Amino acid sequence: SGGPMLAGHVKGEKRSLSSMFEAVGSYAAGTMTEEDVYNFEIGNVRKRKEPNMITLLKMPALFLGMLAVFCCLGSFFIRENRYESGHLGETVLFGFIAYYFLFELISVPMMVLGAKLHLLAWVWAAVVAVLVIASICLHLGMWREWGKRSGGFWRGKTAAFYVMLVLIGIQLYFVAALQENGSADAAYYVGSVTTNLATDSISSFDPYTGKALDFFNIRYVFSMYPAANAVLCRLTGLHPLVVTKVILCMMTVVLSYLVYAQIGKALLKEKQMVWVLLCFISVVNLNFHTIFSNASFLLTRGYEGKAVLCNIILPFLFYLGLRMYQEKNGKRVWLLFFMTGVAAIDLTMSSMMTVPVAMSAVILPNLVRKKRWGQSRLYLLAVLPCVLVLGVYLLGVRGILQIPVVR
């Protein structure tokens, strides 16, 4: 029927839901046998395949591979005198922001120009490969130092640390194996990935109906998160449901707690109390559920861009505000603010209003307190991407601006 429901095949030809209706009518008219109708019936139901060994190996490989890529991209923000293993989490978070920042810059022009998904996949794979190789070569000393110190990571950990691991493990198991969400948003995110793959296009078809679009949907036009997920599916061969509802949900949980860990390290004098903080947050997430709470998005809708926004992006902005207050990261903090704004748009268009407000809440008090009025232009630059997207969106919903689909 199009969109997230791909067509079946009968006698080598594509058949859809409408074909099934026609077959029933033909049988009633006496022009089709019962056996032919049965062939349509089983042909239109795509058989569910159990995960094979290759798929089961690909899943952890993609999960760990993405963390490794984030780490490599984040290494460009770490100075030579900051090789301590305690900054590995910060490095991964910086790399996460860089990953979706760069993807937005590359994918949006290709989408507007009508490029195919397979071309985007190979271009993105090449860019990531070059950056990973450059990171390994330029920061070889950092990797060696982290490797030497990783052996002592487990020493001196309190009981709270191991309780934290158990609680986070429960959440990972829940999002990977137990969650069920059949909302319209779920259909959109999974359907977008499936439709992009089936049509080898980038946001050119309605994921609900499969209809070819004449103009890009202004509500989602700059949110390239589904396209990024389709690229992962294209490169790995994994099913969209596996990538979106298993791997990315688990990634959202892990990165969320990495952000909270960095906030805890910045605020708490006793570093062991960080594990207690994460235990407390875990208990809250496991027990505090309303329709739109952070916990609900984290544990039941972690594949959505809004879940990444409220559980990673907004806490990360708070963390950057703390680093600014503590005079750490120097000028890099402004670059990270700017990149976070662009990456947030890539994840969800909801960021166009939420992120500028969050940035203002953490940046302006710092500027006023330290009387650094000259940095106001950097603040304006940081919120500029979201403000521009908001302007395009308002023009679009009023019918003043439309972006045509190129085929």
Short mmCIF file of C-alpha atoms in Angstrom, two decimals:
data_model
loop_
_atom_site.label_atom_id
_atom_site.label_comp_id
_atom_site.label_asym_id
_atom_site.label_seq_id
_atom_site.Cartn_x
_atom_site.Cartn_y
_atom_site.Cartn_z
CA SER A 1 0.00 0.00 0.00
CA GLY A 2 3.05 2.27 -0.02
CA GLY A 3 4.96 4.06 2.72
CA PRO A 4 6.10 1.78 5.56
CA MET A 5 4.13 -1.19 4.07
CA LEU A 6 6.15 -2.45 1.12
CA ALA A 7 4.40 -4.38 -1.65
CA GLY A 8 4.37 -8.16 -1.85
CA HIS A 9 5.01 -10.21 -4.99
CA VAL A 10 2.77 -12.68 -6.84
CA LYS A 11 4.15 -14.42 -9.95
CA GLY A 12 7.04 -11.97 -10.05
CA GLU A 13 4.88 -8.82 -10.05
CA LYS A 14 4.39 -6.33 -7.23
CA ARG A 15 1.05 -6.60 -5.48
CA SER A 16 -0.42 -4.37 -2.79
CA LEU A 17 -3.53 -4.08 -0.62
CA SER A 18 -5.61 -2.84 -3.56
CA SER A 19 -4.53 -5.94 -5.52
CA MET A 20 -5.98 -8.11 -2.77
CA PHE A 21 -9.34 -6.31 -3.01
CA GLU A 22 -9.32 -6.82 -6.78
CA ALA A 23 -8.52 -10.52 -6.34
CA VAL A 24 -11.51 -11.02 -4.03
CA GLY A 25 -13.75 -9.29 -6.55
CA SER A 26 -12.38 -11.41 -9.38
CA TYR A 27 -13.05 -14.59 -7.41
CA ALA A 28 -16.63 -13.46 -6.77
CA ALA A 29 -17.04 -12.79 -10.50
CA GLY A 30 -15.71 -16.26 -11.33
CA THR A 31 -12.61 -15.02 -13.19
CA MET A 32 -10.11 -16.17 -10.54
CA THR A 33 -9.78 -19.49 -8.73
CA GLU A 34 -9.61 -19.94 -4.98
CA GLU A 35 -5.99 -21.07 -5.35
CA ASP A 36 -5.10 -17.82 -7.13
CA VAL A 37 -6.70 -15.79 -4.32
CA TYR A 38 -4.70 -17.79 -1.79
CA ASN A 39 -1.51 -16.97 -3.70
CA PHE A 40 -2.38 -13.27 -3.48
CA GLU A 41 -3.08 -13.65 0.22
CA ILE A 42 0.26 -15.21 1.11
CA GLY A 43 2.15 -13.14 -1.46
CA ASN A 44 1.00 -9.84 0.01
CA VAL A 45 2.07 -10.80 3.52
CA ARG A 46 5.79 -10.31 3.76
CA LYS A 47 7.07 -13.17 5.86
CA ARG A 48 8.75 -12.21 9.09
CA LYS A 49 12.27 -13.59 9.27
CA GLU A 50 13.90 -14.41 12.53
CA PRO A 51 17.25 -12.68 13.07
CA ASN A 52 20.08 -14.80 11.71
CA MET A 53 23.60 -14.98 13.09
CA ILE A 54 24.91 -12.29 10.72
CA THR A 55 22.21 -9.86 11.85
CA LEU A 56 22.91 -10.62 15.50
CA LEU A 57 26.60 -9.86 14.88
CA LYS A 58 25.88 -6.69 12.91
CA MET A 59 23.76 -5.18 15.68
CA PRO A 60 26.48 -4.87 18.39
CA ALA A 61 29.03 -4.07 15.67
CA LEU A 62 26.99 -1.06 14.53
CA PHE A 63 26.33 0.07 18.11
CA LEU A 64 30.00 -0.12 19.14
CA GLY A 65 31.12 1.20 15.77
CA MET A 66 29.02 4.34 16.17
CA LEU A 67 30.46 4.93 19.64
CA ALA A 68 33.96 4.53 18.16
CA VAL A 69 33.16 7.02 15.39
CA PHE A 70 31.80 9.50 17.94
CA CYS A 71 34.99 9.09 19.96
CA CYS A 72 37.18 9.72 16.91
CA LEU A 73 35.23 12.81 15.85
CA GLY A 74 35.22 14.14 19.41
CA SER A 75 38.98 13.75 19.68
CA PHE A 76 39.43 16.85 17.53
CA PHE A 77 38.03 18.91 20.44
CA ILE A 78 40.41 17.45 23.05
CA ARG A 79 43.70 19.23 23.61
CA GLU A 80 47.02 17.45 23.91
CA ASN A 81 47.13 17.91 27.69
CA ARG A 82 43.72 16.33 28.26
CA TYR A 83 44.37 12.64 27.62
CA GLU A 84 42.91 11.53 30.96
CA SER A 85 40.57 8.57 30.66
CA GLY A 86 38.00 10.52 32.68
CA HIS A 87 37.36 12.69 29.61
CA LEU A 88 36.41 9.80 27.34
CA GLY A 89 32.69 10.37 27.94
CA GLU A 90 33.05 14.04 27.06
CA THR A 91 34.89 13.07 23.88
CA VAL A 92 32.08 10.74 22.80
CA LEU A 93 29.48 13.47 23.37
CA PHE A 94 31.48 16.02 21.38
CA GLY A 95 31.73 13.46 18.58
CA PHE A 96 27.99 12.80 18.65
CA ILE A 97 27.35 16.50 18.11
CA ALA A 98 29.97 16.67 15.34
CA TYR A 99 28.47 13.61 13.60
CA TYR A 100 24.99 15.08 13.17
CA PHE A 101 26.35 18.59 12.54
CA LEU A 102 28.35 17.32 9.57
CA PHE A 103 25.53 15.11 8.34
CA GLU A 104 23.19 18.10 8.24
CA LEU A 105 25.69 20.14 6.22
CA ILE A 106 26.16 17.33 3.69
CA SER A 107 22.68 15.82 3.42
CA VAL A 108 20.50 18.93 3.09
CA PRO A 109 22.16 20.22 -0.13
CA MET A 110 22.12 16.70 -1.60
CA MET A 111 18.43 16.34 -0.76
CA VAL A 112 17.54 19.67 -2.37
CA LEU A 113 19.53 18.76 -5.49
CA GLY A 114 17.68 15.45 -5.82
CA ALA A 115 20.57 13.12 -5.01
CA LYS A 116 19.84 9.43 -4.46
CA LEU A 117 20.14 7.80 -1.06
CA HIS A 118 22.86 5.41 -2.18
CA LEU A 119 25.02 8.37 -3.26
CA LEU A 120 24.50 10.07 0.11
CA ALA A 121 25.42 6.81 1.85
CA TRP A 122 28.71 6.46 0.02
CA VAL A 123 29.62 10.15 0.37
CA TRP A 124 28.90 10.00 4.10
CA ALA A 125 30.86 6.76 4.50
CA ALA A 126 33.84 8.35 2.76
CA VAL A 127 33.71 11.50 4.91
CA VAL A 128 33.49 9.50 8.14
CA ALA A 129 36.29 7.18 7.04
CA VAL A 130 38.61 10.11 6.28
CA LEU A 131 37.88 11.77 9.63
CA VAL A 132 38.36 8.52 11.58
CA ILE A 133 41.70 7.84 9.87
CA ALA A 134 42.78 11.43 10.49
CA SER A 135 41.81 11.15 14.16
CA ILE A 136 43.77 7.92 14.60
CA CYS A 137 46.85 9.38 12.92
CA LEU A 138 46.76 12.82 14.56
CA HIS A 139 45.85 11.63 18.06
CA LEU A 140 47.77 8.38 18.25
CA GLY A 141 49.34 9.45 21.55
CA MET A 142 45.92 10.05 23.04
CA TRP A 143 44.66 6.59 22.09
CA ARG A 144 47.79 4.97 23.55
CA GLU A 145 47.45 6.91 26.78
CA TRP A 146 43.78 6.01 27.13
CA GLY A 147 44.63 2.39 26.40
CA LYS A 148 47.21 2.31 29.19
CA ARG A 149 44.89 3.88 31.73
CA SER A 150 41.79 1.87 30.82
CA GLY A 151 43.05 -1.09 32.84
CA GLY A 152 42.64 0.87 36.08
CA PHE A 153 39.14 2.06 35.31
CA TRP A 154 37.48 -0.56 37.53
CA ARG A 155 39.67 0.05 40.54
CA GLY A 156 38.19 1.74 43.58
CA LYS A 157 34.62 1.74 42.31
CA THR A 158 31.94 1.78 45.02
CA ALA A 159 28.78 -0.32 45.21
CA ALA A 160 26.84 2.61 43.74
CA PHE A 161 28.81 2.20 40.51
CA TYR A 162 27.73 -1.41 40.06
CA VAL A 163 24.13 -0.63 41.03
CA MET A 164 24.20 2.10 38.39
CA LEU A 165 25.39 -0.40 35.77
CA VAL A 166 22.55 -2.78 36.68
CA LEU A 167 19.92 -0.02 36.49
CA ILE A 168 21.17 1.25 33.14
CA GLY A 169 21.38 -2.34 31.90
CA ILE A 170 17.71 -2.84 32.78
CA GLN A 171 16.83 0.22 30.74
CA LEU A 172 18.89 -1.00 27.78
CA TYR A 173 17.14 -4.37 27.89
CA PHE A 174 13.76 -2.67 28.11
CA VAL A 175 14.26 -0.42 25.07
CA ALA A 176 15.85 -3.22 23.01
CA ALA A 177 13.52 -6.11 23.79
CA LEU A 178 10.35 -5.02 25.58
CA GLN A 179 9.13 -1.64 24.37
CA GLU A 180 6.12 -1.46 22.08
CA ASN A 181 5.03 1.79 20.49
CA GLY A 182 2.58 1.96 17.60
CA SER A 183 1.98 5.71 17.59
CA ALA A 184 1.75 7.92 14.51
CA ASP A 185 5.21 9.26 15.34
CA ALA A 186 6.56 5.71 15.38
CA ALA A 187 5.02 5.12 11.95
CA TYR A 188 6.62 8.34 10.68
CA TYR A 189 10.16 7.67 11.89
CA VAL A 190 10.28 4.03 10.83
CA GLY A 191 8.24 4.70 7.70
CA SER A 192 10.59 7.50 6.62
CA VAL A 193 13.60 5.21 6.85
CA THR A 194 11.78 2.39 5.02
CA THR A 195 10.48 4.70 2.30
CA ASN A 196 13.88 6.28 1.70
CA LEU A 197 15.40 2.82 1.34
CA ALA A 198 12.65 1.44 -0.91
CA THR A 199 12.70 4.47 -3.24
CA ASP A 200 16.44 5.21 -3.01
CA SER A 201 15.55 8.84 -2.36
CA ILE A 202 15.91 11.44 0.40
CA SER A 203 12.63 12.64 1.92
CA SER A 204 10.95 12.74 -1.51
CA PHE A 205 7.96 10.55 -0.63
CA ASP A 206 5.26 10.73 2.02
CA PRO A 207 6.18 8.04 4.59
CA TYR A 208 2.53 7.50 5.52
CA THR A 209 1.16 6.92 2.02
CA GLY A 210 4.17 6.40 -0.25
CA LYS A 211 2.95 9.24 -2.49
CA ALA A 212 5.61 11.14 -4.40
CA LEU A 213 5.90 14.71 -3.11
CA ASP A 214 6.01 17.77 -5.33
CA PHE A 215 7.36 19.89 -2.47
CA PHE A 216 9.25 18.88 0.64
CA ASN A 217 7.20 18.78 3.83
CA ILE A 218 8.18 22.06 5.48
CA ARG A 219 7.55 20.55 8.91
CA TYR A 220 10.39 18.05 8.47
CA VAL A 221 12.48 19.42 5.63
CA PHE A 222 15.66 20.14 7.66
CA SER A 223 15.32 17.19 10.02
CA MET A 224 17.62 14.64 8.38
CA TYR A 225 17.62 12.12 11.25
CA PRO A 226 15.51 9.57 9.31
CA ALA A 227 17.86 9.98 6.33
CA ALA A 228 20.84 9.39 8.60
CA ASN A 229 19.21 6.20 9.84
CA ALA A 230 18.42 5.13 6.27
CA VAL A 231 22.11 5.60 5.45
CA LEU A 232 23.03 3.27 8.31
CA CYS A 233 20.56 0.68 6.99
CA ARG A 234 21.91 1.06 3.48
CA LEU A 235 25.52 0.59 4.57
CA THR A 236 24.92 -2.29 6.98
CA GLY A 237 21.97 -4.10 5.41
CA LEU A 238 20.10 -4.07 8.71
CA HIS A 239 16.31 -3.69 8.78
CA PRO A 240 14.97 -0.20 9.64
CA LEU A 241 13.14 -1.59 12.68
CA VAL A 242 16.39 -3.02 14.03
CA VAL A 243 18.31 0.22 13.52
CA THR A 244 15.63 2.61 14.78
CA LYS A 245 13.89 0.67 17.54
CA VAL A 246 16.83 -1.29 18.92
CA ILE A 247 20.25 0.20 18.19
CA LEU A 248 19.34 3.89 18.24
CA CYS A 249 17.10 3.49 21.29
CA MET A 250 20.01 1.92 23.16
CA MET A 251 22.33 4.66 21.91
CA THR A 252 19.96 7.33 23.25
CA VAL A 253 20.03 5.71 26.70
CA VAL A 254 23.83 5.44 26.80
CA LEU A 255 24.48 8.98 25.60
CA SER A 256 21.85 10.38 27.95
CA TYR A 257 23.65 8.96 30.98
CA LEU A 258 27.00 10.10 29.61
CA VAL A 259 25.66 13.66 29.63
CA TYR A 260 24.39 13.31 33.19
CA ALA A 261 27.76 11.87 34.22
CA GLN A 262 29.58 14.91 32.82
CA ILE A 263 27.16 17.24 34.62
CA GLY A 264 27.76 15.31 37.86
CA LYS A 265 31.52 15.57 37.48
CA ALA A 266 31.25 19.32 36.95
CA LEU A 267 29.00 19.88 39.98
CA LEU A 268 30.02 17.29 42.58
CA LYS A 269 33.29 17.47 44.50
CA GLU A 270 33.30 13.77 45.33
CA LYS A 271 33.49 11.95 42.03
CA GLN A 272 32.07 8.77 43.53
CA MET A 273 28.83 10.67 44.10
CA VAL A 274 28.40 10.80 40.33
CA TRP A 275 27.37 7.13 40.41
CA VAL A 276 24.82 7.89 43.12
CA LEU A 277 23.42 10.68 40.95
CA LEU A 278 23.08 8.32 37.98
CA CYS A 279 21.37 5.74 40.18
CA PHE A 280 18.87 8.37 41.28
CA ILE A 281 18.20 9.45 37.68
CA SER A 282 17.77 5.79 36.68
CA VAL A 283 15.15 5.26 39.39
CA VAL A 284 13.32 8.38 38.25
CA ASN A 285 13.38 7.27 34.61
CA LEU A 286 12.12 3.80 35.46
CA ASN A 287 9.22 5.06 37.57
CA PHE A 288 8.16 8.53 36.38
CA HIS A 289 5.96 8.22 33.32
CA THR A 290 3.51 10.68 31.88
CA ILE A 291 2.68 11.04 28.23
CA PHE A 292 5.41 13.61 27.56
CA SER A 293 8.05 13.15 30.27
CA ASN A 294 11.74 12.72 29.47
CA ALA A 295 11.52 9.22 30.89
CA SER A 296 8.69 8.21 28.59
CA PHE A 297 10.53 9.48 25.54
CA LEU A 298 13.74 7.78 26.67
CA LEU A 299 12.28 4.34 27.36
CA THR A 300 9.40 4.11 24.88
CA ARG A 301 10.23 6.55 22.06
CA GLY A 302 14.02 6.65 22.03
CA TYR A 303 14.18 6.39 18.22
CA GLU A 304 12.47 9.79 17.82
CA GLY A 305 14.36 13.01 17.36
CA LYS A 306 12.39 14.59 20.20
CA ALA A 307 13.68 11.89 22.56
CA VAL A 308 17.26 12.78 21.63
CA LEU A 309 16.44 16.47 22.04
CA CYS A 310 15.09 16.22 25.58
CA ASN A 311 17.45 13.51 26.86
CA ILE A 312 20.75 14.47 25.21
CA ILE A 313 20.74 17.88 23.51
CA LEU A 314 19.11 19.95 26.27
CA PRO A 315 21.18 18.39 29.11
CA PHE A 316 24.29 18.84 26.94
CA LEU A 317 23.51 22.55 26.56
CA PHE A 318 23.25 22.78 30.35
CA TYR A 319 26.64 21.08 30.58
CA LEU A 320 28.15 23.59 28.15
CA GLY A 321 26.71 26.37 30.31
CA LEU A 322 28.51 24.87 33.32
CA ARG A 323 31.78 24.71 31.40
CA MET A 324 31.36 28.34 30.41
CA TYR A 325 30.70 29.31 34.03
CA GLN A 326 33.79 27.39 35.18
CA GLU A 327 35.93 29.01 32.47
CA LYS A 328 36.66 25.65 30.85
CA ASN A 329 36.85 24.68 27.17
CA GLY A 330 37.70 28.31 26.26
CA LYS A 331 36.61 29.40 22.81
CA ARG A 332 35.67 25.83 21.93
CA VAL A 333 32.47 26.18 23.95
CA TRP A 334 31.12 28.71 21.43
CA LEU A 335 31.89 26.37 18.55
CA LEU A 336 30.11 23.58 20.41
CA PHE A 337 27.07 25.79 21.02
CA PHE A 338 26.87 26.58 17.31
CA MET A 339 27.38 22.96 16.24
CA THR A 340 24.81 21.76 18.78
CA GLY A 341 22.21 24.10 17.30
CA VAL A 342 22.77 22.69 13.81
CA ALA A 343 22.90 19.08 15.04
CA ALA A 344 19.67 19.59 16.99
CA ILE A 345 17.87 20.72 13.82
CA ASP A 346 19.17 17.61 12.08
CA LEU A 347 17.58 15.47 14.80
CA THR A 348 14.22 17.24 15.03
CA MET A 349 12.62 20.46 13.81
CA SER A 350 11.23 20.93 17.32
CA SER A 351 14.69 22.28 18.13
CA MET A 352 14.07 25.50 16.18
CA MET A 353 12.25 26.98 19.18
CA THR A 354 13.44 24.85 22.11
CA VAL A 355 17.19 25.12 21.55
CA PRO A 356 17.42 28.96 21.29
CA VAL A 357 15.47 29.23 24.55
CA ALA A 358 17.76 26.69 26.25
CA MET A 359 20.88 28.42 24.93
CA SER A 360 19.63 31.77 26.13
CA ALA A 361 18.97 30.31 29.59
CA VAL A 362 22.57 29.11 29.99
CA ILE A 363 24.51 31.73 28.01
CA LEU A 364 22.92 35.07 28.93
CA PRO A 365 23.36 34.69 32.73
CA ASN A 366 27.05 33.96 32.14
CA LEU A 367 27.47 37.03 29.94
CA VAL A 368 25.68 39.27 32.43
CA ARG A 369 27.55 37.88 35.45
CA LYS A 370 30.96 38.30 33.82
CA LYS A 371 30.02 41.49 31.94
CA ARG A 372 31.29 40.11 28.66
CA TRP A 373 29.04 42.13 26.41
CA GLY A 374 31.40 41.67 23.48
CA GLN A 375 30.52 38.00 23.34
CA SER A 376 26.90 38.80 22.56
CA ARG A 377 27.67 38.41 18.87
CA LEU A 378 28.87 34.87 19.54
CA TYR A 379 25.60 34.16 21.32
CA LEU A 380 23.63 35.48 18.34
CA LEU A 381 25.73 33.33 16.02
CA ALA A 382 25.07 30.25 18.16
CA VAL A 383 21.26 30.63 17.96
CA LEU A 384 21.28 31.78 14.32
CA PRO A 385 20.81 28.31 12.68
CA CYS A 386 17.66 27.62 14.69
CA VAL A 387 16.29 31.12 14.10
CA LEU A 388 16.84 30.81 10.33
CA VAL A 389 15.09 27.43 10.25
CA LEU A 390 12.20 28.88 12.25
CA GLY A 391 11.90 31.69 9.71
CA VAL A 392 11.82 29.22 6.80
CA TYR A 393 9.22 27.14 8.65
CA LEU A 394 6.93 30.15 9.27
CA LEU A 395 7.17 31.19 5.64
CA GLY A 396 6.40 27.64 4.59
CA VAL A 397 3.30 27.13 6.73
CA ARG A 398 1.92 30.38 5.34
CA GLY A 399 2.47 29.20 1.79
CA ILE A 400 5.00 31.93 1.00
CA LEU A 401 7.96 29.56 0.59
CA GLN A 402 7.99 26.04 -0.83
CA ILE A 403 11.01 23.89 -1.66
CA PRO A 404 10.37 21.76 -4.78
CA VAL A 405 11.44 18.13 -4.99
CA VAL A 406 13.95 17.54 -7.79
CA ARG A 407 13.71 14.15 -9.55
#
